[in-house]
Every structure is written in structure tokens, then in C-alpha cells.
């Protein structure tokens, strides 16, 4: 897949959601949308240079910004899905299919009843081949701190 078209698609979807006003507006606030869109733009620049780890970190940042806002509107779920799929794709292009299939599964779970999204997730998974999903292999935004382990059970 051409990285430029992937990034163009992610940027276009983010732009439509951001500029769409009432048409594509959801419950995610403008500063969050703007920060996520900026991270996606940086991701595209990294991907164009073949810097897939840096691109993955930026798409992860965009995805996590939108996800942290607990999107409930269709427009915001679409935006989250766009970033999540782009993150999966750059992980895959960088050879990190253990992470990519994890992200494709999350993408599919976000849209369980939308056939075209299920088909995209299935196709992405198939491009990776038979690998075991492993979220620990995913690249996270710079400065990401994993959550602490749960307290021991008494």
C-alpha cells in the first residue's frame, strides 16, 4: 500500500471531522481534535520518510487523544477508527505485525456491525499472515508510561 495514500486518507478524514462543523461534530472538544490532527500530520511526514516507528508513535498519540475523550458520537468513533487503522498500517509497514493485528482487532471491535470496516480489518490481518496478537509490541507516544500492575490480591 502506498504510504502517501494512507496518510492522505487519514488526514482527509481528520480534516473532514475537524472542519465539518455540525455535520461531523461529536463530543470530542476542539483542542483534543486539533492535537490529534497535528500528531497525525507529523505521523504522515515520518511515514513518507520511511520512519515507521516515529509514525506509529504519532498515530498512537492521535488515537490515544481521541480515545481518552471517550467518543460516543458516530463522527468521533469514525475519527478514532481512522487513527487506529492508520496506526495499525504503519506498524505493519514497519514489520511489527504482532502489534498491527492487535490494532486491526481493536478497529474491528470498534465497528462490529459495519461490513466495510470488518473487511478492512480482515484484509489488514491477512496481509500480516499468521501471527499472534501482542499489544506489548506496539509503539506508544513518546513519554508513554504503561499503567502500573494491579495490586496483589489478598
CSV table of N, CA and C in Angstrom, one decimal:
chain,number,residue,atom,x,y,z
A,1,UNK,N,0.8,-1.2,0.0
A,1,UNK,CA,0.0,0.0,0.0
A,1,UNK,C,0.9,1.2,0.0
A,2,UNK,N,0.5,2.2,-0.8
A,2,UNK,CA,1.2,3.5,-0.8
A,2,UNK,C,1.0,4.3,0.5
A,3,UNK,N,2.1,4.5,1.1
A,3,UNK,CA,2.1,5.2,2.4
A,3,UNK,C,1.4,6.6,2.2
A,4,UNK,N,1.8,7.3,1.2
A,4,UNK,CA,1.2,8.6,0.9
A,4,UNK,C,-0.3,8.6,0.9
A,5,UNK,N,-0.9,7.6,0.3
A,5,UNK,CA,-2.4,7.5,0.2
A,5,UNK,C,-3.0,7.1,1.6
A,6,UNK,N,-2.3,6.3,2.3
A,6,UNK,CA,-2.7,6.0,3.7
A,6,UNK,C,-2.8,7.3,4.5
A,7,UNK,N,-1.7,8.0,4.5
A,7,UNK,CA,-1.6,9.3,5.3
A,7,UNK,C,-2.6,10.3,4.7
A,8,UNK,N,-2.7,10.4,3.4
A,8,UNK,CA,-3.7,11.3,2.8
A,8,UNK,C,-5.1,11.0,3.3
A,9,UNK,N,-5.4,9.7,3.3
A,9,UNK,CA,-6.8,9.3,3.7
A,9,UNK,C,-7.0,9.6,5.2
A,10,UNK,N,-6.0,9.3,6.1
A,10,UNK,CA,-6.2,9.6,7.5
A,10,UNK,C,-6.3,11.2,7.7
A,11,UNK,N,-5.5,11.9,7.0
A,11,UNK,CA,-5.5,13.4,7.1
A,11,UNK,C,-6.9,13.9,6.6
A,12,UNK,N,-7.3,13.4,5.5
A,12,UNK,CA,-8.6,13.8,4.9
A,12,UNK,C,-9.8,13.6,5.8
A,13,UNK,N,-9.8,12.4,6.4
A,13,UNK,CA,-10.9,12.0,7.4
A,13,UNK,C,-10.8,12.9,8.6
A,14,UNK,N,-9.6,13.2,9.1
A,14,UNK,CA,-9.5,14.0,10.2
A,14,UNK,C,-9.9,15.5,9.9
A,15,UNK,N,-9.5,15.9,8.7
A,15,UNK,CA,-9.9,17.3,8.3
A,15,UNK,C,-11.4,17.4,8.1
A,16,UNK,N,-12.0,16.4,7.5
A,16,UNK,CA,-13.5,16.5,7.4
A,16,UNK,C,-14.1,16.5,8.7
A,17,UNK,N,-13.7,15.7,9.7
A,17,UNK,CA,-14.2,15.7,11.0
A,17,UNK,C,-14.0,17.0,11.7
A,18,UNK,N,-12.8,17.6,11.5
A,18,UNK,CA,-12.5,18.8,12.2
A,18,UNK,C,-13.2,20.0,11.6
A,19,UNK,N,-13.2,20.1,10.3
A,19,UNK,CA,-13.8,21.2,9.6
A,19,UNK,C,-15.3,21.1,9.4
A,20,UNK,N,-15.9,19.9,9.6
A,20,UNK,CA,-17.2,19.7,9.2
A,20,UNK,C,-18.3,20.4,10.1
A,21,UNK,N,-17.8,21.0,11.1
A,21,UNK,CA,-18.8,21.7,12.0
A,21,UNK,C,-19.9,20.8,12.5
A,22,UNK,N,-21.1,21.2,12.3
A,22,UNK,CA,-22.2,20.4,12.8
A,22,UNK,C,-22.4,19.1,12.2
A,23,UNK,N,-22.0,19.0,10.9
A,23,UNK,CA,-22.1,17.7,10.2
A,23,UNK,C,-21.3,16.6,10.7
A,24,UNK,N,-20.0,16.9,11.1
A,24,UNK,CA,-19.1,15.8,11.6
A,24,UNK,C,-18.7,16.1,13.0
A,25,UNK,N,-19.4,16.8,13.7
A,25,UNK,CA,-19.0,17.2,15.1
A,25,UNK,C,-19.6,16.2,16.1
A,26,UNK,N,-18.7,15.9,17.0
A,26,UNK,CA,-19.2,14.9,18.1
A,26,UNK,C,-18.9,15.5,19.4
A,27,UNK,N,-18.6,14.7,20.4
A,27,UNK,CA,-18.4,15.1,21.7
A,27,UNK,C,-16.9,15.3,22.1
A,28,UNK,N,-16.0,15.1,21.2
A,28,UNK,CA,-14.6,15.4,21.5
A,28,UNK,C,-14.4,16.9,21.3
A,29,UNK,N,-13.7,17.6,22.3
A,29,UNK,CA,-13.5,19.0,22.2
A,29,UNK,C,-12.5,19.4,21.1
A,30,UNK,N,-12.5,20.7,20.7
A,30,UNK,CA,-11.7,21.1,19.6
A,30,UNK,C,-10.2,21.0,19.9
A,31,UNK,N,-9.7,21.4,21.1
A,31,UNK,CA,-8.3,21.3,21.4
A,31,UNK,C,-7.8,19.8,21.3
A,32,UNK,N,-8.6,18.9,21.7
A,32,UNK,CA,-8.2,17.5,21.5
A,32,UNK,C,-8.2,17.1,20.0
A,33,UNK,N,-9.2,17.5,19.3
A,33,UNK,CA,-9.2,17.2,17.8
A,33,UNK,C,-8.0,17.8,17.2
A,34,UNK,N,-7.7,19.1,17.5
A,34,UNK,CA,-6.5,19.8,16.9
A,34,UNK,C,-5.2,19.1,17.2
A,35,UNK,N,-5.0,18.7,18.5
A,35,UNK,CA,-3.8,18.0,18.9
A,35,UNK,C,-3.7,16.6,18.2
A,36,UNK,N,-4.8,15.9,18.1
A,36,UNK,CA,-4.8,14.6,17.4
A,36,UNK,C,-4.4,14.8,15.9
A,37,UNK,N,-5.0,15.8,15.3
A,37,UNK,CA,-4.8,16.1,13.9
A,37,UNK,C,-3.3,16.5,13.6
A,38,UNK,N,-2.7,17.2,14.5
A,38,UNK,CA,-1.3,17.6,14.4
A,38,UNK,C,-0.4,16.4,14.5
A,39,UNK,N,-0.8,15.5,15.5
A,39,UNK,CA,0.0,14.2,15.6
A,39,UNK,C,-0.1,13.4,14.3
A,40,UNK,N,-1.3,13.3,13.7
A,40,UNK,CA,-1.5,12.6,12.5
A,40,UNK,C,-0.7,13.2,11.4
A,41,UNK,N,-0.6,14.5,11.3
A,41,UNK,CA,0.2,15.2,10.3
A,41,UNK,C,1.7,14.8,10.4
A,42,UNK,N,2.1,14.9,11.7
A,42,UNK,CA,3.5,14.5,11.9
A,42,UNK,C,3.8,13.0,11.6
A,43,UNK,N,2.8,12.2,11.8
A,43,UNK,CA,2.9,10.8,11.5
A,43,UNK,C,3.1,10.6,10.0
A,44,UNK,N,2.3,11.3,9.2
A,44,UNK,CA,2.4,11.3,7.8
A,44,UNK,C,3.8,11.7,7.3
A,45,UNK,N,4.3,12.7,7.9
A,45,UNK,CA,5.7,13.2,7.5
A,45,UNK,C,6.7,12.1,7.8
A,46,UNK,N,6.6,11.5,9.0
A,46,UNK,CA,7.5,10.4,9.3
A,46,UNK,C,7.4,9.2,8.4
A,47,UNK,N,6.1,8.8,8.1
A,47,UNK,CA,5.9,7.7,7.2
A,47,UNK,C,6.4,7.9,5.8
A,48,UNK,N,6.3,9.1,5.3
A,48,UNK,CA,6.8,9.5,4.0
A,48,UNK,C,8.3,9.3,3.9
A,49,UNK,N,9.0,9.4,5.0
A,49,UNK,CA,10.5,9.3,5.1
A,49,UNK,C,10.8,7.8,5.5
A,50,UNK,N,9.8,7.0,5.6
A,50,UNK,CA,10.1,5.6,6.0
A,50,UNK,C,10.4,5.4,7.5
A,51,UNK,N,10.1,6.4,8.3
A,51,UNK,CA,10.3,6.3,9.7
A,51,UNK,C,9.1,5.8,10.4
A,52,UNK,N,8.9,4.4,10.3
A,52,UNK,CA,7.7,3.9,10.7
A,52,UNK,C,7.5,3.8,12.2
A,53,UNK,N,8.5,3.7,13.0
A,53,UNK,CA,8.4,3.8,14.5
A,53,UNK,C,7.9,5.1,14.9
A,54,UNK,N,8.5,6.2,14.4
A,54,UNK,CA,8.1,7.5,14.7
A,54,UNK,C,6.7,7.8,14.3
A,55,UNK,N,6.3,7.3,13.1
A,55,UNK,CA,5.0,7.4,12.6
A,55,UNK,C,4.0,6.7,13.5
A,56,UNK,N,4.4,5.5,13.9
A,56,UNK,CA,3.5,4.7,14.8
A,56,UNK,C,3.3,5.5,16.1
A,57,UNK,N,4.3,6.1,16.7
A,57,UNK,CA,4.2,6.8,17.9
A,57,UNK,C,3.3,8.0,17.8
A,58,UNK,N,3.3,8.7,16.6
A,58,UNK,CA,2.4,9.8,16.4
A,58,UNK,C,1.0,9.4,16.2
A,59,UNK,N,0.8,8.3,15.4
A,59,UNK,CA,-0.6,7.8,15.2
A,59,UNK,C,-1.1,7.3,16.6
A,60,UNK,N,-0.3,6.7,17.4
A,60,UNK,CA,-0.7,6.2,18.7
A,60,UNK,C,-1.1,7.4,19.5
A,61,UNK,N,-0.4,8.5,19.5
A,61,UNK,CA,-0.7,9.7,20.2
A,61,UNK,C,-2.1,10.2,19.8
A,62,UNK,N,-2.3,10.3,18.4
A,62,UNK,CA,-3.6,10.8,17.9
A,62,UNK,C,-4.7,9.9,18.4
A,63,UNK,N,-4.5,8.5,18.3
A,63,UNK,CA,-5.5,7.6,18.7
A,63,UNK,C,-5.8,7.7,20.2
A,64,UNK,N,-4.8,7.8,21.0
A,64,UNK,CA,-5.0,7.9,22.4
A,64,UNK,C,-5.7,9.2,22.9
A,65,UNK,N,-5.4,10.3,22.2
A,65,UNK,CA,-6.0,11.6,22.5
A,65,UNK,C,-7.5,11.4,22.3
A,66,UNK,N,-7.9,10.9,21.1
A,66,UNK,CA,-9.4,10.8,20.9
A,66,UNK,C,-10.0,9.7,21.8
A,67,UNK,N,-9.3,8.6,22.0
A,67,UNK,CA,-9.9,7.6,22.9
A,67,UNK,C,-10.1,8.0,24.3
A,68,UNK,N,-9.1,8.9,24.8
A,68,UNK,CA,-9.2,9.4,26.1
A,68,UNK,C,-10.4,10.3,26.3
A,69,UNK,N,-11.0,10.8,25.3
A,69,UNK,CA,-12.1,11.7,25.3
A,69,UNK,C,-13.4,10.9,25.4
A,70,UNK,N,-13.3,9.6,25.4
A,70,UNK,CA,-14.5,8.7,25.4
A,70,UNK,C,-15.5,9.0,24.3
A,71,UNK,N,-15.1,8.9,23.1
A,71,UNK,CA,-16.0,9.3,22.0
A,71,UNK,C,-17.3,8.4,21.9
A,72,UNK,N,-18.4,9.1,21.8
A,72,UNK,CA,-19.6,8.3,21.7
A,72,UNK,C,-20.4,8.6,20.5
A,73,UNK,N,-20.1,9.8,19.8
A,73,UNK,CA,-20.8,10.1,18.6
A,73,UNK,C,-20.3,9.3,17.4
A,74,UNK,N,-21.0,9.1,16.4
A,74,UNK,CA,-20.6,8.4,15.2
A,74,UNK,C,-19.3,9.1,14.6
A,75,UNK,N,-19.4,10.4,14.6
A,75,UNK,CA,-18.3,11.2,13.9
A,75,UNK,C,-17.0,11.0,14.7
A,76,UNK,N,-17.0,11.0,16.0
A,76,UNK,CA,-15.8,10.8,16.8
A,76,UNK,C,-15.3,9.4,16.8
A,77,UNK,N,-16.3,8.4,16.7
A,77,UNK,CA,-15.9,7.0,16.6
A,77,UNK,C,-15.2,6.8,15.2
A,78,UNK,N,-15.7,7.4,14.2
A,78,UNK,CA,-15.1,7.3,12.9
A,78,UNK,C,-13.6,7.9,12.9
A,79,UNK,N,-13.5,9.0,13.6
A,79,UNK,CA,-12.2,9.7,13.7
A,79,UNK,C,-11.2,8.8,14.5
A,80,UNK,N,-11.7,8.2,15.6
A,80,UNK,CA,-10.9,7.2,16.3
A,80,UNK,C,-10.5,6.1,15.4
A,81,UNK,N,-11.4,5.5,14.7
A,81,UNK,CA,-11.2,4.4,13.8
A,81,UNK,C,-10.1,4.8,12.7
A,82,UNK,N,-10.2,6.0,12.2
A,82,UNK,CA,-9.2,6.4,11.2
A,82,UNK,C,-7.8,6.4,11.7
A,83,UNK,N,-7.6,6.9,12.9
A,83,UNK,CA,-6.3,7.0,13.5
A,83,UNK,C,-5.9,5.6,13.9
A,84,UNK,N,-6.8,4.8,14.4
A,84,UNK,CA,-6.4,3.4,14.9
A,84,UNK,C,-6.0,2.6,13.7
A,85,UNK,N,-6.7,2.7,12.6
A,85,UNK,CA,-6.4,1.9,11.4
A,85,UNK,C,-5.0,2.4,10.8
A,86,UNK,N,-4.8,3.7,10.8
A,86,UNK,CA,-3.5,4.2,10.3
A,86,UNK,C,-2.4,3.7,11.2
A,87,UNK,N,-2.6,3.7,12.5
A,87,UNK,CA,-1.5,3.2,13.4
A,87,UNK,C,-1.2,1.8,13.1
A,88,UNK,N,-2.3,1.0,12.9
A,88,UNK,CA,-2.1,-0.5,12.6
A,88,UNK,C,-1.3,-0.6,11.3
A,89,UNK,N,-1.6,0.2,10.3
A,89,UNK,CA,-0.9,0.1,9.0
A,89,UNK,C,0.5,0.5,9.1
A,90,UNK,N,0.9,1.5,9.8
A,90,UNK,CA,2.3,1.9,9.9
A,90,UNK,C,3.1,0.9,10.7
A,91,UNK,N,2.4,0.3,11.7
A,91,UNK,CA,3.1,-0.8,12.5
A,91,UNK,C,3.4,-2.0,11.5
A,92,UNK,N,2.4,-2.3,10.7
A,92,UNK,CA,2.6,-3.4,9.7
A,92,UNK,C,3.7,-3.0,8.7
A,93,UNK,N,3.7,-1.8,8.2
A,93,UNK,CA,4.7,-1.4,7.2
A,93,UNK,C,6.1,-1.5,7.8
A,94,UNK,N,6.2,-1.2,9.1
A,94,UNK,CA,7.4,-1.3,9.8
A,94,UNK,C,7.8,-2.7,10.2
A,95,UNK,N,7.0,-3.7,9.9
A,95,UNK,CA,7.3,-5.1,10.2
A,95,UNK,C,6.9,-5.6,11.5
A,96,UNK,N,6.0,-4.8,12.2
A,96,UNK,CA,5.6,-5.1,13.5
A,96,UNK,C,4.1,-5.7,13.5
A,97,UNK,N,4.0,-6.8,12.9
A,97,UNK,CA,2.7,-7.4,12.7
A,97,UNK,C,2.0,-7.9,14.0
A,98,UNK,N,2.8,-8.2,15.0
A,98,UNK,CA,2.2,-8.6,16.3
A,98,UNK,C,1.4,-7.5,16.8
A,99,UNK,N,1.9,-6.3,16.7
A,99,UNK,CA,1.1,-5.1,17.1
A,99,UNK,C,0.0,-4.8,16.1
A,100,UNK,N,0.3,-4.9,14.9
A,100,UNK,CA,-0.7,-4.5,13.8
A,100,UNK,C,-2.0,-5.3,13.9
A,101,UNK,N,-1.8,-6.7,14.1
A,101,UNK,CA,-3.0,-7.5,14.2
A,101,UNK,C,-3.8,-7.1,15.5
A,102,UNK,N,-3.2,-6.8,16.5
A,102,UNK,CA,-3.8,-6.3,17.8
A,102,UNK,C,-4.7,-5.1,17.4
A,103,UNK,N,-4.1,-4.1,16.7
A,103,UNK,CA,-4.8,-2.9,16.4
A,103,UNK,C,-5.9,-3.1,15.4
A,104,UNK,N,-5.7,-4.0,14.4
A,104,UNK,CA,-6.8,-4.4,13.5
A,104,UNK,C,-7.9,-5.0,14.2
A,105,UNK,N,-7.6,-5.8,15.2
A,105,UNK,CA,-8.7,-6.4,16.0
A,105,UNK,C,-9.5,-5.3,16.8
A,106,UNK,N,-8.8,-4.3,17.4
A,106,UNK,CA,-9.4,-3.2,18.1
A,106,UNK,C,-10.3,-2.4,17.1
A,107,UNK,N,-9.8,-2.2,15.9
A,107,UNK,CA,-10.5,-1.5,14.9
A,107,UNK,C,-11.8,-2.2,14.6
A,108,UNK,N,-11.7,-3.5,14.4
A,108,UNK,CA,-12.9,-4.3,14.1
A,108,UNK,C,-13.9,-4.3,15.2
A,109,UNK,N,-13.4,-4.3,16.5
A,109,UNK,CA,-14.3,-4.3,17.6
A,109,UNK,C,-15.0,-2.9,17.8
A,110,UNK,N,-14.4,-1.9,17.3
A,110,UNK,CA,-15.0,-0.6,17.3
A,110,UNK,C,-16.2,-0.5,16.4
A,111,UNK,N,-16.2,-1.2,15.3
A,111,UNK,CA,-17.3,-1.2,14.4
A,111,UNK,C,-17.8,-2.6,14.1
A,112,UNK,N,-18.4,-3.3,15.1
A,112,UNK,CA,-18.7,-4.7,14.9
A,112,UNK,C,-19.8,-5.0,13.8
A,113,UNK,N,-20.6,-4.0,13.5
A,113,UNK,CA,-21.7,-4.2,12.6
A,113,UNK,C,-21.5,-3.5,11.3
A,114,UNK,N,-20.3,-3.0,11.0
A,114,UNK,CA,-20.1,-2.3,9.7
A,114,UNK,C,-19.2,-3.2,8.8
A,115,UNK,N,-19.8,-3.8,7.8
A,115,UNK,CA,-19.2,-4.8,7.0
A,115,UNK,C,-17.9,-4.2,6.3
A,116,UNK,N,-17.9,-3.0,5.8
A,116,UNK,CA,-16.7,-2.5,5.1
A,116,UNK,C,-15.5,-2.4,6.1
A,117,UNK,N,-15.8,-2.0,7.3
A,117,UNK,CA,-14.7,-1.9,8.3
A,117,UNK,C,-14.2,-3.3,8.7
A,118,UNK,N,-15.1,-4.2,8.9
A,118,UNK,CA,-14.7,-5.6,9.2
A,118,UNK,C,-13.8,-6.2,8.0
A,119,UNK,N,-14.2,-5.8,6.8
A,119,UNK,CA,-13.4,-6.3,5.7
A,119,UNK,C,-12.0,-5.7,5.7
A,120,UNK,N,-11.9,-4.4,6.0
A,120,UNK,CA,-10.6,-3.7,6.1
A,120,UNK,C,-9.7,-4.3,7.1
A,121,UNK,N,-10.3,-4.6,8.3
A,121,UNK,CA,-9.6,-5.2,9.4
A,121,UNK,C,-9.1,-6.6,9.0
A,122,UNK,N,-10.0,-7.4,8.4
A,122,UNK,CA,-9.7,-8.8,8.0
A,122,UNK,C,-8.6,-8.7,6.9
A,123,UNK,N,-8.6,-7.8,6.0
A,123,UNK,CA,-7.6,-7.7,4.9
A,123,UNK,C,-6.3,-7.3,5.6
A,124,UNK,N,-6.3,-6.4,6.5
A,124,UNK,CA,-5.0,-6.0,7.1
A,124,UNK,C,-4.4,-7.1,7.9
A,125,UNK,N,-5.2,-7.9,8.6
A,125,UNK,CA,-4.8,-9.1,9.3
A,125,UNK,C,-4.2,-10.1,8.4
A,126,UNK,N,-4.9,-10.3,7.2
A,126,UNK,CA,-4.4,-11.3,6.3
A,126,UNK,C,-3.0,-10.9,5.7
A,127,UNK,N,-2.8,-9.6,5.5
A,127,UNK,CA,-1.5,-9.1,4.9
A,127,UNK,C,-0.4,-9.5,5.9
A,128,UNK,N,-0.7,-9.5,7.2
A,128,UNK,CA,0.3,-9.8,8.2
A,128,UNK,C,0.6,-11.3,8.2
A,129,UNK,N,-0.3,-12.1,7.8
A,129,UNK,CA,-0.1,-13.6,7.9
A,129,UNK,C,-0.5,-14.1,9.3
A,130,UNK,N,-0.1,-15.3,9.6
A,130,UNK,CA,-0.5,-15.9,10.9
A,130,UNK,C,0.5,-15.5,12.0
A,131,UNK,N,0.1,-14.5,12.7
A,131,UNK,CA,0.9,-14.1,13.8
A,131,UNK,C,0.0,-13.9,15.0
A,132,UNK,N,0.6,-14.0,16.2
A,132,UNK,CA,-0.2,-13.9,17.4
A,132,UNK,C,-0.2,-12.4,17.8
A,133,UNK,N,-1.4,-11.9,18.1
A,133,UNK,CA,-1.5,-10.5,18.5
A,133,UNK,C,-0.8,-10.3,19.8
A,134,UNK,N,-0.1,-9.1,19.9
A,134,UNK,CA,0.7,-8.8,21.1
A,134,UNK,C,0.7,-7.3,21.3
A,135,UNK,N,-0.1,-6.8,22.1
A,135,UNK,CA,-0.2,-5.3,22.4
A,135,UNK,C,1.1,-4.8,23.0
A,136,UNK,N,1.9,-5.7,23.7
A,136,UNK,CA,3.1,-5.2,24.2
A,136,UNK,C,4.1,-4.8,23.2
A,137,UNK,N,3.9,-5.2,22.0
A,137,UNK,CA,4.9,-4.9,20.9
A,137,UNK,C,4.6,-3.5,20.2
A,138,UNK,N,3.4,-2.9,20.6
A,138,UNK,CA,3.0,-1.7,20.0
A,138,UNK,C,3.9,-0.5,20.4
A,139,UNK,N,4.2,0.4,19.5
A,139,UNK,CA,4.9,1.6,19.8
A,139,UNK,C,3.9,2.6,20.4
A,140,UNK,N,4.3,3.3,21.5
A,140,UNK,CA,3.4,4.2,22.1
A,140,UNK,C,4.0,5.6,22.0
A,141,UNK,N,3.2,6.6,22.3
A,141,UNK,CA,3.7,8.0,22.2
A,141,UNK,C,4.9,8.2,23.0
A,142,UNK,N,5.8,9.1,22.6
A,142,UNK,CA,7.0,9.4,23.4
A,142,UNK,C,6.5,9.9,24.8
A,143,UNK,N,7.1,9.4,25.8
A,143,UNK,CA,6.6,9.8,27.2
A,143,UNK,C,5.5,8.9,27.7
A,144,UNK,N,5.1,7.9,27.0
A,144,UNK,CA,4.1,7.0,27.4
A,144,UNK,C,4.6,6.2,28.6
A,145,UNK,N,3.8,6.1,29.6
A,145,UNK,CA,4.1,5.3,30.8
A,145,UNK,C,3.0,4.2,30.9
A,146,UNK,N,3.4,2.9,30.8
A,146,UNK,CA,2.4,1.9,31.0
A,146,UNK,C,1.7,2.0,32.3
A,147,UNK,N,0.5,1.5,32.4
A,147,UNK,CA,-0.2,1.6,33.7
A,147,UNK,C,0.5,0.7,34.7
A,148,UNK,N,0.4,1.0,35.9
A,148,UNK,CA,1.0,0.2,37.0
A,148,UNK,C,0.3,-1.2,37.0
A,149,UNK,N,1.0,-2.2,37.5
A,149,UNK,CA,0.4,-3.5,37.6
A,149,UNK,C,-0.7,-3.4,38.7
A,150,UNK,N,-1.7,-4.3,38.6
A,150,UNK,CA,-2.8,-4.3,39.6
A,150,UNK,C,-2.2,-4.7,40.9
A,151,UNK,N,-2.9,-4.2,42.0
A,151,UNK,CA,-2.4,-4.6,43.3
A,151,UNK,C,-2.6,-6.1,43.6
A,152,UNK,N,-1.8,-6.6,44.4
A,152,UNK,CA,-1.9,-8.1,44.7
A,152,UNK,C,-3.2,-8.4,45.4
A,153,UNK,N,-3.7,-9.6,45.1
A,153,UNK,CA,-5.0,-10.0,45.7
A,153,UNK,C,-4.6,-10.6,47.1
A,154,UNK,N,-5.3,-10.1,48.1
A,154,UNK,CA,-5.0,-10.7,49.4
A,154,UNK,C,-5.7,-12.0,49.7
